[in-house]
XYZ file of C-alpha atoms in Angstrom:
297
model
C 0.000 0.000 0.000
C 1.783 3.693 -1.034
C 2.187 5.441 2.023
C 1.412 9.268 2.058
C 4.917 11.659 2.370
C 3.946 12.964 5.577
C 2.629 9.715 7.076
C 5.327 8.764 9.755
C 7.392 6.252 9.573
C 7.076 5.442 13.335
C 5.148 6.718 15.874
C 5.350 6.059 20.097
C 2.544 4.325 21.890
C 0.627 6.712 24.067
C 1.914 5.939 27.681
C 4.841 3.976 26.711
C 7.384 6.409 28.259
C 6.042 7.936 31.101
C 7.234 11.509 31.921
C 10.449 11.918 34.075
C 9.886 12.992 37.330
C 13.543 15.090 37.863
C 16.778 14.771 36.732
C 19.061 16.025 38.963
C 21.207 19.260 36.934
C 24.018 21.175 37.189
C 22.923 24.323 35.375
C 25.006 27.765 34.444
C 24.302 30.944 32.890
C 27.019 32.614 31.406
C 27.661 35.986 29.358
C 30.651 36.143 27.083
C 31.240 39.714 25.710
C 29.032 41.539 23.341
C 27.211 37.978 23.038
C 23.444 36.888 24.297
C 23.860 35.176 27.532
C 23.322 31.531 27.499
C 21.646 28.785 29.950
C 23.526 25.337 29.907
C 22.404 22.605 32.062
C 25.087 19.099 32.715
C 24.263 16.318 34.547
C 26.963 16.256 36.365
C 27.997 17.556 40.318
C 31.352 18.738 39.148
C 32.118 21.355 36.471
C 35.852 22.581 35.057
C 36.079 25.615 33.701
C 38.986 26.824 31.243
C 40.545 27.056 28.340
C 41.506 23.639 27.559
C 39.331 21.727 25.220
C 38.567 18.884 27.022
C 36.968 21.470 29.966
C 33.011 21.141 30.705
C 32.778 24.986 29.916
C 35.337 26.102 27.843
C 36.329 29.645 27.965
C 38.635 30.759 25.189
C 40.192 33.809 25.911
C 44.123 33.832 27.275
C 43.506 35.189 30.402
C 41.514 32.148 31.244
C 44.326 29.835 32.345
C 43.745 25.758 30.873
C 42.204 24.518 33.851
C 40.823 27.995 35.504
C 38.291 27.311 38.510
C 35.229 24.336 39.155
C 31.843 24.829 40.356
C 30.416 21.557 42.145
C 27.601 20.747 43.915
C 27.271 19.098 47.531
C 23.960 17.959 47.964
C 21.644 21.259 48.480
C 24.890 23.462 48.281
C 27.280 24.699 45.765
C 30.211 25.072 45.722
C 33.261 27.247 43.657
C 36.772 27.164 43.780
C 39.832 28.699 41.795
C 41.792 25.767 40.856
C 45.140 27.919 41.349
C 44.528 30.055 37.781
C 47.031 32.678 36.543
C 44.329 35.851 36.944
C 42.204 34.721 39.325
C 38.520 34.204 39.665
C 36.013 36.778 41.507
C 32.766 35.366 43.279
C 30.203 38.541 44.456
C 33.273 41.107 43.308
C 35.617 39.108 45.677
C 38.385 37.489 44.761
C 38.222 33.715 45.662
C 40.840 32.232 47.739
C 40.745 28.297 47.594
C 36.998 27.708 47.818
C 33.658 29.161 48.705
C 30.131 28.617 48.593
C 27.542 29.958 46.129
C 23.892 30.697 45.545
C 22.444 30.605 42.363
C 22.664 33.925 40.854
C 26.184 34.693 42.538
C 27.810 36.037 39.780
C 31.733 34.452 39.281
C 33.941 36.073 37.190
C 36.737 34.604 35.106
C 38.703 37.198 32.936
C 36.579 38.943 30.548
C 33.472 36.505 31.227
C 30.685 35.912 33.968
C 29.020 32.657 34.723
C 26.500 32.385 37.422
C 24.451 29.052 38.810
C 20.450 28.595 37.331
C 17.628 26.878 38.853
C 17.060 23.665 36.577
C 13.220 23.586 37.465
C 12.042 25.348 33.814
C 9.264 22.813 33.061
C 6.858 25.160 34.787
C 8.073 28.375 33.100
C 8.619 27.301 29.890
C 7.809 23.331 29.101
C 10.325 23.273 25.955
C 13.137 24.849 27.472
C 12.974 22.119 29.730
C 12.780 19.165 27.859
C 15.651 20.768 25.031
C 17.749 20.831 28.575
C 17.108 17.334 29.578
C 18.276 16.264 26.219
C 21.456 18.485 25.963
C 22.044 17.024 29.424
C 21.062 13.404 28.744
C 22.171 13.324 24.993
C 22.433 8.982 24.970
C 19.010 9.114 26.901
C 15.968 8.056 24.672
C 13.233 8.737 27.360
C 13.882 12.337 26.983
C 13.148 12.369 23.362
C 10.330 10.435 23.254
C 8.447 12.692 25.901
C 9.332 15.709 23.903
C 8.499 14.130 20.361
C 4.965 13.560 22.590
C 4.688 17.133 23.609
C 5.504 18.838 20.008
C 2.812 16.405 18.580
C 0.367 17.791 21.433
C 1.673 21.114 20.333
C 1.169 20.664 16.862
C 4.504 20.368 15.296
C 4.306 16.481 14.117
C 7.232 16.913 11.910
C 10.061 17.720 14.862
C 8.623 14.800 16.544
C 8.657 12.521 13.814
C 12.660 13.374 13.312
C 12.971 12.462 17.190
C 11.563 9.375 17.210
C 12.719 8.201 14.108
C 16.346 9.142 15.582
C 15.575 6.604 18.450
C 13.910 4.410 15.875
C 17.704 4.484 13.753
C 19.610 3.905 16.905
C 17.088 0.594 17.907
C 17.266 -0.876 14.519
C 19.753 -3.326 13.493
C 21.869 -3.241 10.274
C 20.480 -5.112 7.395
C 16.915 -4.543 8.839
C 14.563 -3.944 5.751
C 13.022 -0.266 6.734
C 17.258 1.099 7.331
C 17.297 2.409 4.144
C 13.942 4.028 3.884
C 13.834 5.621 7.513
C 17.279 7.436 7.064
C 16.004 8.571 3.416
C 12.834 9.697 5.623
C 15.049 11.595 8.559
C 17.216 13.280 5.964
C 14.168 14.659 4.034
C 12.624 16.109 7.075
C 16.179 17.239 8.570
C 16.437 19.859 5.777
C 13.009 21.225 6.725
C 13.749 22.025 10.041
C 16.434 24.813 11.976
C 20.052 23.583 11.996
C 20.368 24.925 15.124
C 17.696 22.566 16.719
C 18.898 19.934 14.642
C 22.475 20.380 16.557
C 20.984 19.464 19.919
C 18.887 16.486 19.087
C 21.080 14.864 16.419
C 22.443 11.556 16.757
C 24.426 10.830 13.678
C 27.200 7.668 13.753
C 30.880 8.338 13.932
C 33.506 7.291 10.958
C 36.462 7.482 9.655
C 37.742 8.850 13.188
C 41.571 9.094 13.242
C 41.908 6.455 16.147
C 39.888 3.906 14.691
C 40.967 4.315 10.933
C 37.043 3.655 9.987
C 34.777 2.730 12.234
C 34.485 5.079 16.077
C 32.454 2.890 18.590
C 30.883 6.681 19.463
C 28.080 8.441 18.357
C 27.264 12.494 18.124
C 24.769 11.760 21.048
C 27.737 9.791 22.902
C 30.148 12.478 23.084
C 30.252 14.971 26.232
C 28.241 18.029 25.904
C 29.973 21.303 26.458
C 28.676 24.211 27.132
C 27.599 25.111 23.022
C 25.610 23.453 21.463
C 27.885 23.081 18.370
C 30.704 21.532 19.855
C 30.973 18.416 21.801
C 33.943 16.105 23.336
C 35.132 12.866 22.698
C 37.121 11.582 25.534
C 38.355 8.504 23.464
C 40.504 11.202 20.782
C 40.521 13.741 23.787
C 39.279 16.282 21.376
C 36.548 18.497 20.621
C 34.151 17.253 17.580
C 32.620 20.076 15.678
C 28.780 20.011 14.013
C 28.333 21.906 10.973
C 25.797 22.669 8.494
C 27.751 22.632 5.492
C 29.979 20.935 3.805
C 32.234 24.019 2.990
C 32.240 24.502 6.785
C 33.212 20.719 7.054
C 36.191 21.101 4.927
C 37.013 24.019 6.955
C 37.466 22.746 9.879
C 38.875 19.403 8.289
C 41.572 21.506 7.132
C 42.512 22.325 10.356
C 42.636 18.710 11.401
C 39.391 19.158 13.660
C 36.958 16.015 13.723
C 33.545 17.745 12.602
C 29.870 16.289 13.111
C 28.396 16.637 9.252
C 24.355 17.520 9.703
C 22.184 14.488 7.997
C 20.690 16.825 5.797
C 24.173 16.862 3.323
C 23.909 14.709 0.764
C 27.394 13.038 0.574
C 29.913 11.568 -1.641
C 32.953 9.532 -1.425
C 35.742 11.603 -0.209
C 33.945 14.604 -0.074
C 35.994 15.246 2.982
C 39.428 14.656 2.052
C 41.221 17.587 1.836
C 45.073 19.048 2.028
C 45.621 19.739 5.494
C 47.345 23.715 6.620
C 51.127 23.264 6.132
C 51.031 19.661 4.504
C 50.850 20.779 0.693
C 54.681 20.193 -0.191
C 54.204 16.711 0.959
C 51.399 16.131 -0.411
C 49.692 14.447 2.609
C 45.576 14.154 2.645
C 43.959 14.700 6.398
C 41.759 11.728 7.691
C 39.311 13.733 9.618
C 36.491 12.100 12.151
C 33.207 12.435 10.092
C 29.617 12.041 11.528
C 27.450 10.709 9.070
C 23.815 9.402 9.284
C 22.934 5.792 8.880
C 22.402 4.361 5.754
């Protein structure tokens, strides 16, 4: 029988993932300069902050020293401390000598930026918000995604929460199985339709071709360690950030540079469309092997 183009592929039985009651979260607002502050929530008790890559909020300015300060949390309490940085960290305009204790809103300083500790309990303010942070928190978590692919279909948006669970459908479904091939042609078709920068968060293409491995990563984008943007993430197995972009011209930048990048499902891709001279290598000649994302198929 022809199914209709906006049919989905897949759909979750009504009360088949019940709504989580909390997840405990470590969440931070910070302001960079001239830049829209931003909410990031971890679920983690212990954050680093720095300039180092492989820090949970990375900072990149070079008065932030690599491994600059931590906030962590102790139960009901939370706490900050300067983990011996060159310039210092400021908590309430003071500067912090070996640790201290925070409230949320207690803004902490750290060179030219300012973070500050966020209640986690948005579901009441704003229902969305909340789920988008359980996910960005929870990224290998499918009970997040299904209760938020519920909610936009309750909301009428049926085509973000078709993408959602056909991304947990994908990750479910064994190779060889006879609907592969048509559900990734049906997540790639609706991918284009809707905002790259949603698309970032929710995402959960497979890893290959990472340097390490030669072809095959044993990670996925939704895997890797969440930082605090949504466009970067960390893979503790290369102990290097992994960039998602849009393009593929912004792909082969940042392959040129030797980064691993995250390519968004809604590319269509060719053989080698990655492999490109890397900065300094032309008078050998030498081709970078860079960590590509790609969807299923």
């Amino acid at each position: 029988m022809a199914r209709a183009a906006e049919e989905p592929l897949w759909t979750a039985e009504r009360g088949g993932c019940p709504r989580p009651r909390s997840i405990a979260m470590l969440t931070v607002m910070f302001y960079e300069p001239d830049a829209t502050p931003r909410t990031v929530a971890f679920d983690r008790d212990r954050l680093v902050i720095g300039r180092f890559p492989s820090s949970d909020i990375v900072l990149d300015d070079p008065r932030v020293s690599p491994h600059h300060a931590e906030l962590r949390r102790e139960g009901d309490r939370y706490v900050a401390t300067d983990l011996g940085s060159r310039t210092g960290t400021r908590v309430g305009g003071a500067w912090l000598r070996g640790s201290t204790l925070v409230s949320p809103g207690d803004p902490m300083e750290i060179g030219p930026f300012r973070l500050a500790i966020a209640s986690s309990d948005t579901w009441a303010h704003d229902p969305e918000l909340g789920l988008v942070t359980m996910i960005r928190a929870r990224p290998h978590d499918d009970a997040p995604r299904l209760v938020y692919a519920d909610w936009l279909e309750e909301q009428g948006d049926p085509r973000r929460a078709e993408f959602l669970r056909l991304g947990v459908l994908l990750k479910r479904m064994p190779g060889g199985h006879p609907d592969l091939r048509r559900a990734t042609a049906r997540l790639r078709q609706l991918a284009a339709s809707l905002p790259l920068g949603w698309r970032t968060v929710v995402a959960r293409p497979l890893i290959e071709r990472c340097g390490p491995f030669e072809l095959v990563c044993p990670k996925s984008w939704d895997a890797l360690r969440s930082t605090d943007r949504d466009g970067v993430r960390f893979c503790a197995v290369c102990e290097s950030p992994v960039h998602y972009c849009g393009t593929l011209e912004e792909a082969r930048e940042h392959a040129r540079k030797g980064h691993c990048v995250a390519l968004d499902g809604a590319i269509p891709r060719t053989s080698g469309d990655l492999d490109v001279r890397g900065e300094g290598d032309d008078a050998r000649g030498n081709v970078v092997t860079v960590g590509v994302l790609l969807p299923r198929s």
